[in-house]
Structure formats: C-alpha cells, structure tokens
mmCIF file of C-alpha atoms and ligand atoms in Angstrom:
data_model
loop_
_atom_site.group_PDB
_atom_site.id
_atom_site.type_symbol
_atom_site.label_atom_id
_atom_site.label_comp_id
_atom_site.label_asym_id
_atom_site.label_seq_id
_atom_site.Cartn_x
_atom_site.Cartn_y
_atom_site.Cartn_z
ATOM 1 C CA UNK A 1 -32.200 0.819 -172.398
ATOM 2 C CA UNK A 2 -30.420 3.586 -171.264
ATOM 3 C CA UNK A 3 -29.263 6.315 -173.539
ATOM 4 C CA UNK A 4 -25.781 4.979 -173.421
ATOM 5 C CA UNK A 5 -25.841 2.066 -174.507
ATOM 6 C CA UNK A 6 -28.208 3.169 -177.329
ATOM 7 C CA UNK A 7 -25.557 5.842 -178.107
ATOM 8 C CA UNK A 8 -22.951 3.714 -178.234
ATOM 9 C CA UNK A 9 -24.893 0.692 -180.624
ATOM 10 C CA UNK A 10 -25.660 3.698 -182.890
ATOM 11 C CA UNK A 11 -22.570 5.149 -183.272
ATOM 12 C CA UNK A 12 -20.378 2.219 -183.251
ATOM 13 C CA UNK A 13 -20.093 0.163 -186.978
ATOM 14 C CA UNK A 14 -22.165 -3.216 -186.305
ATOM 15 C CA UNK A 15 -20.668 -6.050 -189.059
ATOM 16 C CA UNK A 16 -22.318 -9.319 -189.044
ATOM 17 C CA UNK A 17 -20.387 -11.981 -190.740
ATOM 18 C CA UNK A 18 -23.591 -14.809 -191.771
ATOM 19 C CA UNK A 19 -27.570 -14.237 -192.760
ATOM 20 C CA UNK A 20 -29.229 -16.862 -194.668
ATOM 21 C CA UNK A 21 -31.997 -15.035 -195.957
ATOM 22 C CA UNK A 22 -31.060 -14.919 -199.917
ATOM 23 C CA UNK A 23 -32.194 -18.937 -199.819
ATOM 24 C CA UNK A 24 -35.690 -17.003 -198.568
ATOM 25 C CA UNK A 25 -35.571 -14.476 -201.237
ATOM 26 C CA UNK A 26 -34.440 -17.113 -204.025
ATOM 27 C CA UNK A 27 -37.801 -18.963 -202.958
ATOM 28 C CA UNK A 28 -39.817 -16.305 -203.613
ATOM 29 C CA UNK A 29 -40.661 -15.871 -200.092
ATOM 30 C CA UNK A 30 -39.634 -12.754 -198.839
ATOM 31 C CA UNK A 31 -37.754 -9.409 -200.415
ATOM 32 C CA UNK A 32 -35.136 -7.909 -198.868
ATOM 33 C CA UNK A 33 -36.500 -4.616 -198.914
ATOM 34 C CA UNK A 34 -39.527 -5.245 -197.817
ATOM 35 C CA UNK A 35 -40.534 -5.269 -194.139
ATOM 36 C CA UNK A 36 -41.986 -8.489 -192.983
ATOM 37 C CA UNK A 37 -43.243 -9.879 -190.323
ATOM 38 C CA UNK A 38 -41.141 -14.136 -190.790
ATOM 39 C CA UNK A 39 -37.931 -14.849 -189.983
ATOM 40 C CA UNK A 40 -35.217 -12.769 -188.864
ATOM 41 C CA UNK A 41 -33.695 -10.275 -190.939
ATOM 42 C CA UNK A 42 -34.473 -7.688 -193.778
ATOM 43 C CA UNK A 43 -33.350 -4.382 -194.667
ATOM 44 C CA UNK A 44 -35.701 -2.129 -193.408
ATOM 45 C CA UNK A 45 -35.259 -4.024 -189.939
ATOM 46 C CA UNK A 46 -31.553 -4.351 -189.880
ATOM 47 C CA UNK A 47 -31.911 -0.640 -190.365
ATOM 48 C CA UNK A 48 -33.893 -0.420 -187.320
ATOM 49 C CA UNK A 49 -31.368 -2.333 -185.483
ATOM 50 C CA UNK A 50 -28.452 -0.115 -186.355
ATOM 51 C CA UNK A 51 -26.773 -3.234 -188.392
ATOM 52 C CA UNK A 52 -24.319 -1.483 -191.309
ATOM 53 C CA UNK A 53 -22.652 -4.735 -192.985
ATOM 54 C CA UNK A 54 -24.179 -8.201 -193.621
ATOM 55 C CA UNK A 55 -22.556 -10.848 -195.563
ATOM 56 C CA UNK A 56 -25.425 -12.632 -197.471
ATOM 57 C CA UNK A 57 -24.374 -16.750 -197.926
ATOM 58 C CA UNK A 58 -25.259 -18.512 -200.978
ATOM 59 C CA UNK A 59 -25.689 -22.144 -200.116
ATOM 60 C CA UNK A 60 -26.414 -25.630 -202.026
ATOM 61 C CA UNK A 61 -29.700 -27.794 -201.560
ATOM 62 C CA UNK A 62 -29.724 -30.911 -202.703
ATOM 63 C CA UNK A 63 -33.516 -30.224 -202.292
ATOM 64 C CA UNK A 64 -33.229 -27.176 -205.554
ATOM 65 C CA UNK A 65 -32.858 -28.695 -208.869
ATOM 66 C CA UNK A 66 -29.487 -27.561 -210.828
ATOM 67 C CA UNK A 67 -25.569 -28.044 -209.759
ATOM 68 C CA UNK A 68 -23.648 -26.496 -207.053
ATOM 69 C CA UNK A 69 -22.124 -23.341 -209.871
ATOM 70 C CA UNK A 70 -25.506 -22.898 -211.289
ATOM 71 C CA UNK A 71 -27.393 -22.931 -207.652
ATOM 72 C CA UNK A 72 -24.524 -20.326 -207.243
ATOM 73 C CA UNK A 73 -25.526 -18.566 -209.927
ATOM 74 C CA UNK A 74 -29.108 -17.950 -208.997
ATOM 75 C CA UNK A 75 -28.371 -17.196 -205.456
ATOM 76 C CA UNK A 76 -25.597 -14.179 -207.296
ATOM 77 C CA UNK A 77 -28.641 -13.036 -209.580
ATOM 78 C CA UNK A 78 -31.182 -13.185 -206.569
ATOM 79 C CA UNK A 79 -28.217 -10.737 -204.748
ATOM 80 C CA UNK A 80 -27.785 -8.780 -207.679
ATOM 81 C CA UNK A 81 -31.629 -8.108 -208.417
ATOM 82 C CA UNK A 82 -32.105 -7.288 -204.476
ATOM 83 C CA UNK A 83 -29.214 -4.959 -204.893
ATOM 84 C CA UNK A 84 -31.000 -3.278 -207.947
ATOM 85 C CA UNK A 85 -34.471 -3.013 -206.273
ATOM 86 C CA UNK A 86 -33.399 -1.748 -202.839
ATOM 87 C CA UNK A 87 -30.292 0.815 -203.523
ATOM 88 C CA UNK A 88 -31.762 3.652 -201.512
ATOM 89 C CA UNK A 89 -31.649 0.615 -198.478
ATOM 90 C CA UNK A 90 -28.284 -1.138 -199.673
ATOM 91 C CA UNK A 91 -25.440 -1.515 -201.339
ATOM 92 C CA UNK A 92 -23.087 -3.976 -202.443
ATOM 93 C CA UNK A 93 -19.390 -3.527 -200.330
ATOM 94 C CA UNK A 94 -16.256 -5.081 -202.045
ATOM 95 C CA UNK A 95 -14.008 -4.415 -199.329
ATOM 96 C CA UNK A 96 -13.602 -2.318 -195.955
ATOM 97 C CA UNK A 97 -13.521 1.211 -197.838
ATOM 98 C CA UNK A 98 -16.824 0.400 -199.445
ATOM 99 C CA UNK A 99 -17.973 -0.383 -195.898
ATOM 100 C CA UNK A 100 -16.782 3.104 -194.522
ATOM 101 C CA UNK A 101 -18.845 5.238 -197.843
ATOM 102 C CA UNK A 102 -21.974 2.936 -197.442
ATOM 103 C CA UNK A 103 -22.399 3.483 -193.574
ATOM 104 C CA UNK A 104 -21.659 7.001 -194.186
ATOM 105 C CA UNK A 105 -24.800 7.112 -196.814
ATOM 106 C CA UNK A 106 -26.616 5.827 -194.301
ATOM 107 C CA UNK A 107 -27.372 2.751 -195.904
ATOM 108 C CA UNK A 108 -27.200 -1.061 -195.339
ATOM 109 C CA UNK A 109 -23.717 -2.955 -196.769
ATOM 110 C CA UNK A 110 -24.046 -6.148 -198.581
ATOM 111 C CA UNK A 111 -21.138 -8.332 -199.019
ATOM 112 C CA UNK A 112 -21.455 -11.658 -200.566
ATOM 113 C CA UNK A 113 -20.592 -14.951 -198.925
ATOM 114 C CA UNK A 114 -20.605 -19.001 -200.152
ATOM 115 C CA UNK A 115 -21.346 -21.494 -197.513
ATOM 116 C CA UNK A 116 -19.701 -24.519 -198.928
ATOM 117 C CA UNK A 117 -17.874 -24.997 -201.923
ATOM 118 C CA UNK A 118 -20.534 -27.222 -203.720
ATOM 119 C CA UNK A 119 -21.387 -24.013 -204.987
ATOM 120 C CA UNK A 120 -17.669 -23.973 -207.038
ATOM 121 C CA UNK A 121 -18.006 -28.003 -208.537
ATOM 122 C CA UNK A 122 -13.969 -28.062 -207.830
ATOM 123 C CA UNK A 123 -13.298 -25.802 -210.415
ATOM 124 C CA UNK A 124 -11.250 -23.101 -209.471
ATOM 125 C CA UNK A 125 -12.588 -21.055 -212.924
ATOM 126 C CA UNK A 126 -15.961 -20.986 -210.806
ATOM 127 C CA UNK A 127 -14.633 -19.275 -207.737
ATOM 128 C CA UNK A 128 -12.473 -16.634 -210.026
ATOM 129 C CA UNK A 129 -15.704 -15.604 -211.688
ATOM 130 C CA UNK A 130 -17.555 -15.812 -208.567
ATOM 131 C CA UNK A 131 -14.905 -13.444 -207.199
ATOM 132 C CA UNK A 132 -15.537 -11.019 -210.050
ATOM 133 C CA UNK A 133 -18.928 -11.099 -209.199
ATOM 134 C CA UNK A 134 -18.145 -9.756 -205.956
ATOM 135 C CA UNK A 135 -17.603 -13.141 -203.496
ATOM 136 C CA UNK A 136 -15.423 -12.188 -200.410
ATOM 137 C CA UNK A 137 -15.980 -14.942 -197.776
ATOM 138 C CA UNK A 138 -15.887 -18.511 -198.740
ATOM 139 C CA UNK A 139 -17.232 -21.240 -196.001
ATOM 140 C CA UNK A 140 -14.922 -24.394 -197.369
ATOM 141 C CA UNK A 141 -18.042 -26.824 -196.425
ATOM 142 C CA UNK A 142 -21.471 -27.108 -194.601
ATOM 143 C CA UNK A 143 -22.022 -30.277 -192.422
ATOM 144 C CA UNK A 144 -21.342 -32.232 -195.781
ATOM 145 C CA UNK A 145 -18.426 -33.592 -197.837
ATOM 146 C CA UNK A 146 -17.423 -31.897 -201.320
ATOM 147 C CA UNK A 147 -14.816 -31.422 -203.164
ATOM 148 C CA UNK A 148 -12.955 -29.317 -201.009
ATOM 149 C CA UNK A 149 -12.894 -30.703 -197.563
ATOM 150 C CA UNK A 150 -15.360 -33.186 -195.321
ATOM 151 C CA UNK A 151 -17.887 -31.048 -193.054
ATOM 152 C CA UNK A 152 -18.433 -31.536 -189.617
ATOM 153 C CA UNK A 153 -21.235 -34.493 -190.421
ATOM 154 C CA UNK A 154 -18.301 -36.579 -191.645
ATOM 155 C CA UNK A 155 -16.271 -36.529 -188.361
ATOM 156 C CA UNK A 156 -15.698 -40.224 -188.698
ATOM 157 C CA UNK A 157 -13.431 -40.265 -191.495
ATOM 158 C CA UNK A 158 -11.065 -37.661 -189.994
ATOM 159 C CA UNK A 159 -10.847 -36.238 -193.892
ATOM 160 C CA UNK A 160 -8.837 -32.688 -193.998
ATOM 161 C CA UNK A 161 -8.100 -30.468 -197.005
ATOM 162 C CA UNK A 162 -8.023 -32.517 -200.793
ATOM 163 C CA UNK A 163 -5.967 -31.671 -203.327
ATOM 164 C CA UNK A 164 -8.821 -29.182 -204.691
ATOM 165 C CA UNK A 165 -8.858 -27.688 -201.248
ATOM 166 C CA UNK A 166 -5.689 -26.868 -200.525
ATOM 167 C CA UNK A 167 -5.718 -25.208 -204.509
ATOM 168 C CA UNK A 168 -8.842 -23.361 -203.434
ATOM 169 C CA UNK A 169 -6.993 -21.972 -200.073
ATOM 170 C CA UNK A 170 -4.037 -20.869 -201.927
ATOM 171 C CA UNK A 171 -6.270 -19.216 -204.775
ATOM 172 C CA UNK A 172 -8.239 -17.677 -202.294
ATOM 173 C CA UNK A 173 -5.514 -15.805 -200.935
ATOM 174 C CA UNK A 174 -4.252 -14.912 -204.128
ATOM 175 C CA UNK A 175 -7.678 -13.330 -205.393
ATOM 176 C CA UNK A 176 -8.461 -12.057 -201.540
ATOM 177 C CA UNK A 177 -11.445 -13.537 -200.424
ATOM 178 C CA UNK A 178 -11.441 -14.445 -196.702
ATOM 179 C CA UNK A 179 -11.552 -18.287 -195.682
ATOM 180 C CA UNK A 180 -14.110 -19.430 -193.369
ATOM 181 C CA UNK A 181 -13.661 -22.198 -191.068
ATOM 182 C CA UNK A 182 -17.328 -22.659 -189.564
ATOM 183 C CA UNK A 183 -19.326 -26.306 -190.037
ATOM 184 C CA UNK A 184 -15.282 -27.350 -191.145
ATOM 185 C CA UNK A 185 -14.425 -31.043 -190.115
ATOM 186 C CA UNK A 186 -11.728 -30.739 -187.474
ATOM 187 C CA UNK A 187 -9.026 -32.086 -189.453
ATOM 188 C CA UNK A 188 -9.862 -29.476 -192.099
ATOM 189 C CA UNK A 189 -9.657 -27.077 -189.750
ATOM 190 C CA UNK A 190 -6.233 -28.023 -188.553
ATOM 191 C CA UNK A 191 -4.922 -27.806 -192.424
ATOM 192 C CA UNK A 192 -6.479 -24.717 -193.359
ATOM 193 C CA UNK A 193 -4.599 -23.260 -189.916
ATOM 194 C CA UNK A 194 -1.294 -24.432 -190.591
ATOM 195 C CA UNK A 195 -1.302 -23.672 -194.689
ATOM 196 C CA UNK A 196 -2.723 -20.436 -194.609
ATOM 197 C CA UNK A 197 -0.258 -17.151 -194.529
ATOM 198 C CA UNK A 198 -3.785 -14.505 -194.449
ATOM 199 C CA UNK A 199 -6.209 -14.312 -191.125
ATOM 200 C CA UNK A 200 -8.835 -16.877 -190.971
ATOM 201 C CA UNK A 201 -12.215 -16.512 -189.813
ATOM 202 C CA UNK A 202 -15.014 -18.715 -188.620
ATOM 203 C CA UNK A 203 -18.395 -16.362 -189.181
ATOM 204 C CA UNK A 204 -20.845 -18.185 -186.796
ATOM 205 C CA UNK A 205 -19.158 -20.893 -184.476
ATOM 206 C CA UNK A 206 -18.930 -20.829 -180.052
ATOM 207 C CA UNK A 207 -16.684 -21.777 -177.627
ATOM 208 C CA UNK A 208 -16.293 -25.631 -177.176
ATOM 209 C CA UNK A 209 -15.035 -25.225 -173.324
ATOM 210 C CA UNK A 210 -18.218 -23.688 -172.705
ATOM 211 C CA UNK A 211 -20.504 -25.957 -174.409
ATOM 212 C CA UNK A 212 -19.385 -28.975 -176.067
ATOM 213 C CA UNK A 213 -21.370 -28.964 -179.575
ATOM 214 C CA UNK A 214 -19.311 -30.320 -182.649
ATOM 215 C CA UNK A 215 -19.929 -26.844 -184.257
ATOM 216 C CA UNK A 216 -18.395 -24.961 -181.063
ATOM 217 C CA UNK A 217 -14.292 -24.447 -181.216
ATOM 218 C CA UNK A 218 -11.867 -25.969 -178.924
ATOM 219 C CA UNK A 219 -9.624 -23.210 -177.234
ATOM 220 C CA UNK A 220 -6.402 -24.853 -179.077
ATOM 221 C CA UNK A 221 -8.457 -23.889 -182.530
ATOM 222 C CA UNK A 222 -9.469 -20.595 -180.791
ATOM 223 C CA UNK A 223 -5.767 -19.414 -180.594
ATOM 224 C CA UNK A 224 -4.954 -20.863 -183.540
ATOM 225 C CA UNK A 225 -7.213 -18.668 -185.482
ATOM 226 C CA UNK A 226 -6.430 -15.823 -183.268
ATOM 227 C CA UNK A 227 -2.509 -16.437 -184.214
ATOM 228 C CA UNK A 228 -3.792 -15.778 -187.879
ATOM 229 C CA UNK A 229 -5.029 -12.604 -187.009
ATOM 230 C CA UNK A 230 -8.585 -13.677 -187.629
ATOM 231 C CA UNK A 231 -11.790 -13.225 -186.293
ATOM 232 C CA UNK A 232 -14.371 -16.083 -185.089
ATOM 233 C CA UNK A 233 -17.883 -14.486 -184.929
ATOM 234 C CA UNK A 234 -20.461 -15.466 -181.696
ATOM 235 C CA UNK A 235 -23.643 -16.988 -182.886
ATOM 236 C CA UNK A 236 -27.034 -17.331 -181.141
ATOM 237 C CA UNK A 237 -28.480 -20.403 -182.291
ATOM 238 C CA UNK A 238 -30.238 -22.493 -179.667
ATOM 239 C CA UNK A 239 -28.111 -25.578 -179.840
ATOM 240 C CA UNK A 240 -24.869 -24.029 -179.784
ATOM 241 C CA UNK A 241 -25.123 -22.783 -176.906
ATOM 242 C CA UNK A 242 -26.148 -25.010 -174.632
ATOM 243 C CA UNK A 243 -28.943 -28.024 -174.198
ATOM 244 C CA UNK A 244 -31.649 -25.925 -175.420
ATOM 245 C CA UNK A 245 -32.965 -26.821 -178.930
ATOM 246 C CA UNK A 246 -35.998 -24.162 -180.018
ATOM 247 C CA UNK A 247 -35.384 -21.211 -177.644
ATOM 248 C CA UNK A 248 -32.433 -20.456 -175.410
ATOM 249 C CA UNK A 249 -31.686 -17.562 -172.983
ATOM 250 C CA UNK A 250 -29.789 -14.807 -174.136
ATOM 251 C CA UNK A 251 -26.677 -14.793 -171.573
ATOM 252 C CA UNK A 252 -24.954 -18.164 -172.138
ATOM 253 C CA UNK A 253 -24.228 -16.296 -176.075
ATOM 254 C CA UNK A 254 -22.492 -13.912 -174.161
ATOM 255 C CA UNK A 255 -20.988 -16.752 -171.638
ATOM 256 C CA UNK A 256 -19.430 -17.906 -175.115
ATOM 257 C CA UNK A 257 -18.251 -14.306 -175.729
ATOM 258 C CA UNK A 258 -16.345 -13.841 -172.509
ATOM 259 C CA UNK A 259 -14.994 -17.290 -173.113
ATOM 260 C CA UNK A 260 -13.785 -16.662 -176.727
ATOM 261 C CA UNK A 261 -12.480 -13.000 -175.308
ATOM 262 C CA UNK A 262 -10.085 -14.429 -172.618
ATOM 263 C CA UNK A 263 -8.930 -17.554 -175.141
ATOM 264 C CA UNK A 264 -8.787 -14.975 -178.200
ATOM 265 C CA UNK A 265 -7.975 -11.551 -176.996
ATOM 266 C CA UNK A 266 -10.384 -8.590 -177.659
ATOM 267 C CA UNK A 267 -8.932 -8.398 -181.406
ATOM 268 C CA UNK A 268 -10.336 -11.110 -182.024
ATOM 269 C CA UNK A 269 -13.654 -11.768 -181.781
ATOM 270 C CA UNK A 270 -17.348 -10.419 -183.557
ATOM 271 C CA UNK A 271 -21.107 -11.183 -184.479
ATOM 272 C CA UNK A 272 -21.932 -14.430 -186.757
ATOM 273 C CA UNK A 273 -25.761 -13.951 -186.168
ATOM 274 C CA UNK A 274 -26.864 -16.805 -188.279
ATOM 275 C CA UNK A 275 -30.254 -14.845 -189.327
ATOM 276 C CA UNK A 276 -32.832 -16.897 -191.316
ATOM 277 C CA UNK A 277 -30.327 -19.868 -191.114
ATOM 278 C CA UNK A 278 -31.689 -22.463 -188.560
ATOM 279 C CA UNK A 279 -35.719 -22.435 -189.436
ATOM 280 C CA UNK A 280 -37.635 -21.406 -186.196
ATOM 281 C CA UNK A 281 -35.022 -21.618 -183.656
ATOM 282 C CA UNK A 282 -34.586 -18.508 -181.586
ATOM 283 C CA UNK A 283 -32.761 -17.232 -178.843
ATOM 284 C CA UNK A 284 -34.785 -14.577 -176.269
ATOM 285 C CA UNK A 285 -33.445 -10.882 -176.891
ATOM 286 C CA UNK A 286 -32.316 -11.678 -180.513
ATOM 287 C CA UNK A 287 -35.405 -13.059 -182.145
ATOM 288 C CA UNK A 288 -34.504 -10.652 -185.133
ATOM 289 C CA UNK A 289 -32.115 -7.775 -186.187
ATOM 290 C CA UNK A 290 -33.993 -5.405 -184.972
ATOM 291 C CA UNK A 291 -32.775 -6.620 -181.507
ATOM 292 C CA UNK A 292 -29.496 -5.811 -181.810
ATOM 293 C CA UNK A 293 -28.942 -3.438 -179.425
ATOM 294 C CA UNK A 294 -29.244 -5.783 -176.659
ATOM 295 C CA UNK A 295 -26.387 -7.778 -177.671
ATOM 296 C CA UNK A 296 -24.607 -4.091 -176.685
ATOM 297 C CA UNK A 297 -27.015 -3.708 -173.921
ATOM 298 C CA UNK A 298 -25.502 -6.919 -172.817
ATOM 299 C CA UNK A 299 -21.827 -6.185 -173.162
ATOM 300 C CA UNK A 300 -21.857 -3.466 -170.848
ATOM 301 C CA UNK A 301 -24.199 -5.268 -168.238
ATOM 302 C CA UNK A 302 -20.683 -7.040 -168.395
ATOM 303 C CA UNK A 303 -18.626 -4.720 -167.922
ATOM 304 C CA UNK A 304 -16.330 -4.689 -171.204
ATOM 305 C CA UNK A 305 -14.653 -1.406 -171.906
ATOM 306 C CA UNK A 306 -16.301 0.622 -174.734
ATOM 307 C CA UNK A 307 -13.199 -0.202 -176.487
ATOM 308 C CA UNK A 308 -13.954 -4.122 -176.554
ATOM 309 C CA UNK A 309 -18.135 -3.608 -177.501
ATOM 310 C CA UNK A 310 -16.890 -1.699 -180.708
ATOM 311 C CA UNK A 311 -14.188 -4.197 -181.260
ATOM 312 C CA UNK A 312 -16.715 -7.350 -181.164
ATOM 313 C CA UNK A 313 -19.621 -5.122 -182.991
ATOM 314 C CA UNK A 314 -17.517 -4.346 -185.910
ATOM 315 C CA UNK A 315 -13.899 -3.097 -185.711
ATOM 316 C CA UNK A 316 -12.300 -6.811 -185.551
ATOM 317 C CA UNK A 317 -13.983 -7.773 -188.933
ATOM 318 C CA UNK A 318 -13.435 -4.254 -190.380
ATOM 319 C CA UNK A 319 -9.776 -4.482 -189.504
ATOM 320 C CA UNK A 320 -9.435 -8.029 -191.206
ATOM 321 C CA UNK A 321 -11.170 -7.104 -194.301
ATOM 322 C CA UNK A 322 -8.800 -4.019 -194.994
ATOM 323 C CA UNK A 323 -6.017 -6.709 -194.406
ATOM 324 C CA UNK A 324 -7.368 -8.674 -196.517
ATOM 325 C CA UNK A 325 -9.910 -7.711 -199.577
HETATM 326 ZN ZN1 ZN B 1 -24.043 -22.199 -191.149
#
C-alpha cells in the first residue's frame, strides 16, 4: 500500500455503524480485548486496522433462554463488563463529542446498538432505560416480525409501522437515539421515511440497482433516506453483493459504493461492516478489521477525492450523530 493511502486511513476518523461480536462475547467465546485468532473483529485488531468507533448490536435468539428485555439486559451487562475490563483499549461514546476525546486518547469508541426491538417487549419503559444505559441506534426489526414492525422475512404481508412502532419512532426522537432502517420490511421502511422529522440511517444495507437482494435498497429508498439527512452504511457480506454465498470479491462492495454515491450524494454514505454477524461468510480484502485499510486503498484506486474517502470512513456518521445524540 502506498504511504498515502496508509496516511490518509490513519489520519482520517473510521466509524463503523454494525459488529455482532457481543452475541460472541455473551457466549463465552471470545473477549473483546483479547486478540484472537475467529471471527472478525476485536479490540486489539480494530486497533490495528485504524477503526475509532464501533457500534456493538445487541440482538434476540430465540435459540437463548429469557425474553427479548432480559436478553437485552445481558447483552448491556456483557457491554458494560467488556467496557470495565478493556478501558485502556475502549471506551463507551454517548454521542459525537465522546467520539472526538476517545480517538484523541487513542483508544477504541464503543457505542451501543439494538438490532430489533424484541429486545424492548413493546414497552416503551424498556427502551427509556435502555437509553439511560447508553443505547443510541435502534434497528426497528431483524428478518422477523415484533412488536414494532414486520422484517424483511415477512414481505408477504406488506405489514409497516404498528401502533407500538410508530410510538417507538416518535420516542426515539424525543430521547435521541438514531433509527435504523436495515433488515426493515419495505412498507416499514416507507413509514418510518415519511413520519420521521430526524435523519435516518440504515447501518449495513447495498444498493438494490446493483444487485437485487431483498436486504439491498431501491434508489427511490436511497434518496429518501438521503432527503432525511441520513446515512446508509456499505456492507460486505457475500450475498449482498452479488451471487456469491461464502466468499465474494472485494470490488462489487465498492460497485455498491459508487452506486449509493451517485443515488445519495457524498454526504451520505459510510461503513456497516457487519463483523461477526453472518457466521463464516467472508469477502476477500476484508476478512477482518484489521483489513481496513483496503477499503481506503480501494477508494482511491477509484478515484474519489480525499474529501469523499473521509466522508464515507467516518465524517457522514459523525456529522449525523452531532445532529442527532
Ligand atoms: Zn444485520
């Protein structure tokens, strides 16, 4: 790589906006602090690959015993305990000031995410004290229904928002945390876009024009977000972006980029990584974080201004969490 581009990943602020690993860590498998050699993504080699924010996802298995707030629970205490163990590594981030100190210590910032809103039991008391414990970006579903909206597995009832849904919008808005549209039924998608008055994001979702996967966006939802002032964030799982299912080539993830840049504007686009989140599946040049630099490596290979690689590494999601936190 030449010295360039490794300037310019290290100096620019690298935000990724979905990682998986805390189901890992909850299983006892892996620490966050600690090295190791599975999956895709801890803190000594996000370090490595000049990340500075994650947002760690708490998720519900139907597989894990307990509800959707107490699974939330555990995933908030597994966070909290990582936190505790690791502060010379991490820290937790709040908002995009936090962001700013952390990176400037040098260290790794941790914001915490829900990826579905099984996790809340359609109780808006849930996501208030989830807030307080520091929840900032809330995915409205995974593939599934709950009690919020229908996920993309339930495309054949064309369900949008419920009553709870549209509540939990509006009191998401209210507290500041940042609604996320990714694994979001289509007509869900369409009611979050026209009720919401704050930018919406989708953390890990592709272009649908460039490879028609039920996950991808079309460009009509592209705009739309983009008219919110959000930010949709490029991910690099296999099926996504094109008829690969274990291992894909790097450049259609950036053939999805330069399609969500010309649809979206440069203001509007950054990284959804999916880390730890779709078992074995990996794409060649970002089989872990430590690989991030090629995703800058591969920017420039493009051509986009240094101005655009900061914007997609970072500065959009930066710029929508001081809006919005
Ligand atoms: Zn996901």
């Amino acid at each position: 790589m030449s010295t360039d581009v490794e300037w310019l990943h290290r100096e620019s602020l690298v935000i990724d906006t979905h990682c998986d690993t805390l189901g890992r860590v909850l299983e006892g498998q892996r620490r966050l602090g600690e090295r190791s050699t599975l999956g895709q993504f801890d803190l000594p080699r996000a370090l490595e690959g000049g990340l500075d924010t994650e947002v760690m996802a708490t998720f519900f298995n139907d597989h894990r015993a307990g509800s959707g707030a107490r699974q939330t629970l555990q995933f908030i205490d597994a966070f909290y305990e990582e936190l505790d163990a690791y502060g010379d590594l991490a820290a937790l981030a709040l908002n995009a000031a936090d962001i700013e100190r952390i990176r400037a210590e040098g260290k790794i910032s941790l914001m915490l995410g829900m990826e579905g809103a099984e996790g809340l039991e359609g109780d808006l008391r849930v996501l208030r004290s989830c807030y307080r414990l520091g929840l900032r970006v809330l995915g409205l579903t995974w593939n599934r229904r709950n009690e919020a909206a229908d996920g993309l597995d339930e495309l054949g009832t064309g369900g949008g928002l419920t009553r709870f849904g549209r509540a939990l919008l509006d009191e998401c808005q209210q507290l500041g945390i940042l609604v996320d549209v990714a694994h979001l039924g289509p007509a869900g998608v369409r009611d979050v876009l026209e009720r919401s008055e704050r930018p919406v994001l989708a953390t890990h979702a592709n272009a649908h024009a460039v490879y028609p996967h039920p996950r991808n966006l079309t460009d009509a939802q592209l705009e739309a977000i983009a008219a919110t002032g959000g930010v949709v964030g490029v991910v690099p799982v296999p099926p996504f972006l094109g008829p690969y299912e274990e291992c894909a080539p790097l450049e259609p993830f950036f053939d999805h980029l330069d399609h969500l840049l010309r649809v979206m504007g440069e203001d509007h686009v950054g990284l959804g990584l999916d880390f730890d989140g779709v078992g074995g599946k990996r794409t060649e040049g970002i089989e872990d974080v430590t690989r991030l630099p090629n995703l800058t490596r591969g920017m420039v290979a493009r051509g986009y201004s240094e101005g655009t690689v900061r914007k997609v590494l970072g500065e959009n999601f930066l710029r929508v969490f001081r809006e919005v936190l």
